Amino acid sequence: MKIQHKFASKTLLALAAALALSATVQAAQVKLPAELPAFGQDKPIPVPKIAKKTLANGLEVWVVPRNGLPRVDYVLGVRGAGYGADSATQSGLAGMLANVLNEGTAKRDSRAIAEAAQGLGGEIGAGAGNDGITVFANAVASNAPAMLQLLAEVARTPAYPDREVALAKANALQSLKASEANPGYRAERAMGFVVFGDHAYARIRATADSINATTPELLRAEHARRFRPERSLLVVTGRVNAEQLFKQIEAAFGDWKATGEAPAAVPHTQANAAVQRLLLERPGSVQSTVRLGRPGNDAGAADQVPLRLASTILGGGFSSRVNLNLREEKGYTYGASAGARSYRDGGAIIGGADVRNEVTGAALKEFFSEYKRLGTDLVGADEMAMNKRYVAGGYLISTQLQGAVARTLANNWLIGLPSEFLGNYVPMIQKVTAEQVRDTARKYFDPATQSIVVVGDKAAVSEQLKEFGEFTVQGK
């Protein structure tokens, strides 16, 4: 058997080599036309026809009927329930609140919930973001009413059982230990405080103290406080009849009432931040994790669309400027990125890469060089066209499935964007001019406003960092 296996392996290798050689020869012989046809016009996403209704308790409902797959997707967005609502002593609480939401209700335990969802041909879960918590579910169309009932049960009456909370806390503590060993995690955490200061957006990562302080009673109280119908939107997509569905939603959510004092509105983040230089020690590290950052702007800002295109050109994909420079031309890293992160009440401009120790300073120079160039010179017509196609194409592909449409509509609502943004985004990207990209880049990517965080070996990199200012050295 061993001899036969060895022979077969050699035969396969020989065949693979022959095929590779054949492909190379054929590629060398193929001559492309002198003039390839031009790209076709990008097709915008049709603005979805949304049937809208607001229940008496304030819950907004958007229904997008689609006649494709026999499936229905639900996304319940709860605004103001995310990390932005966490206090200074509750870092990361929103994540725990969402993760344990479907681990038990007043009627069922976690296993019964999971088996019920599977029996309906779907799934149910929840996740937290800066501006809210989303509860999502899906099922085959024939089981859509039953899944709607399960969604309402999980979203409205989670039990946060002692055993499930204890398990979630143990897992969170282990995950935190693992994350602490990751230089990227440390760099992102530090940059969050540099950019947002003491704003809640900086506290999205749990600490050991905040995890240990979490109790089932706290989670139940926070759920009562944060989950409120007048701050929620239910989006439904799929093979449904809107009028029939409205009646089912009224039956499932119509008597939902908020209890407890509502969380205060999340304040807007700072527009500017003092420039900082931080070196987080990682003795013996053979590479540096670098981050550049400053405050950005909220998702609904007037210059948000030009900023998104500028971010793509600068650091949003493989063909972006910082990646081509630092990876392809200089060979400093496996990948570099830069761009905007936008939320309901503020945003951040973050760039970074993992680079070899000996090129840490050189990599920062190249980042700043590209930042300055984008804010000074007009982007050429070909590069503008390529990046517009990239943004439009990626967006069109990512929003093809009905579940993605529901998620996008709900997430846009959470961060303050109207439902029309889904269909208008691509046309707006196509209208952005080179002058807008330059001016937006000059505003947000000015090297003089960028803070730097480096996680690495102090002895190996500190000399290279001197030309960028005085770095405060921290153990964590």
Phi, psi and omega in degrees: 000319181296319180296317180297319181296318180296318180295318180297321180297316179297320180297317180295320179296317180297319179296317180298318179297319180296317179297317180298316179297318180298317180297322180295316180296317180297319180297322180292331183275338183284129177249122179285152177302148181300323180232109178283150178297150181291156175296146176285166179292135177297142180261123179289156174289128176301135178297118185296143176276108187254125172273120186245145176206145175243122180290165182299332180275002176100351180293124175275142179230126175240127180241127179241093180294134175223141185256030180275245182296149177283067184216151177235135178245135177240138170224118176258114177261129180245105185286141177079009181257358186272203184300334178298340180267356181284137178280175182297335180262004183241035183310129176076008183298324181302325179296316178295320180302319180282318186294329184261001184303317185260026179259019177153140176230185178295339184252330189224153172270181186297321181293319180295324178294314181297317181292324178295317180297316179296322180294338178268004179076032182208206182209165177213142182191185181207158178209158182244147173227185181298323190252001179175179174242138176246136174247124186237152178204157174207160181197164173296151189302325182294338180255013184301316180299319180294321178292326176299320178296318179294320177301314180296320180297314181292316184289327188263329188232047177294143184264339186046063183299148182306314184296318181290322178293318179298318179295317180296322179293318179297317179295320180295321179294319177295319179296322179296319178300317179295320182294324181300335179276353182266117182297328178297320178297314180297319181294317181294319180297314180295318180294329177301317179287327177297316185282314188260354180062231181265014176293151182299334178300340179278347187252039183280348181257129182292153173249166178299321179295316182292325177293313181296332182279351182284132178230160175303323180296318179297315181296319179294321179293319180292324176298314180298325182284320189267328183274104185226132183298325182287355176242023186233153176228131175251119177253132179233129176232149176133196185278084183223159170258118188301315184294318177296320182294321178304320180294320179293321179292322177300320180291326184275327187238355188297329181263013178289125179232143178285147174229155180081167181282132182292146176299147178293155178299142179286126179290158177288147180286165180293142180281331180228156178220144177300133180292131182235155175232114183237135172241112178266117187293138173218077186306136177084358180294140180265356177217163179249140171258115184249142174226138173243138183198160176197167177298148177247228180214166184285164186296335181265009181296152184298328182263020184296318183291312173302324179296322178296319179291319178300320179296321179295314180298317184285313187204030187259007180189183183298323182272011179290162186295315183292327180288317178296321181291301189283329182266303188283317184273314185266334182070030182280335193206166173277343180184140177229149181214164176195148178163186185263145170238121188239137181233185184293324186238030177150187181193182181217151172250115185230133173228163178171172180193163169258122185231161177295150182309313189289349180243021181299309179294319181297323179295318178298321177301316181292322175304307183296324179298316180290322177301313182294318182298319182292331180270002182243310185261148176287137177289136181295161184299318182295317180292322176298313183296318181298316183287327175296319178296319181297313180296311183296315182297314180298321181291318180297317181293317185290343182246023179285318185282148185294329177296321179293324177299315179297316180295318181296315179299315181293315180294320176300319179297319180298324183264008172094016179261143182286165181298330182293342182300328181305314182271339184270348188298311182297312176302324179291321176298319183294339181270352182294135181261164178296326178295321178295320178298314180299313184292321178293318179295321180297324182287317189256339185248018177302120182304329183294341183259002186268127170277160181232133171237128177236129172252115183184189181277114183304314183297330185274334190239345188300323180297322181290336185274349186302324183288351179260003179119182181272123182265135171275125183266130180231149178286329179235000000 
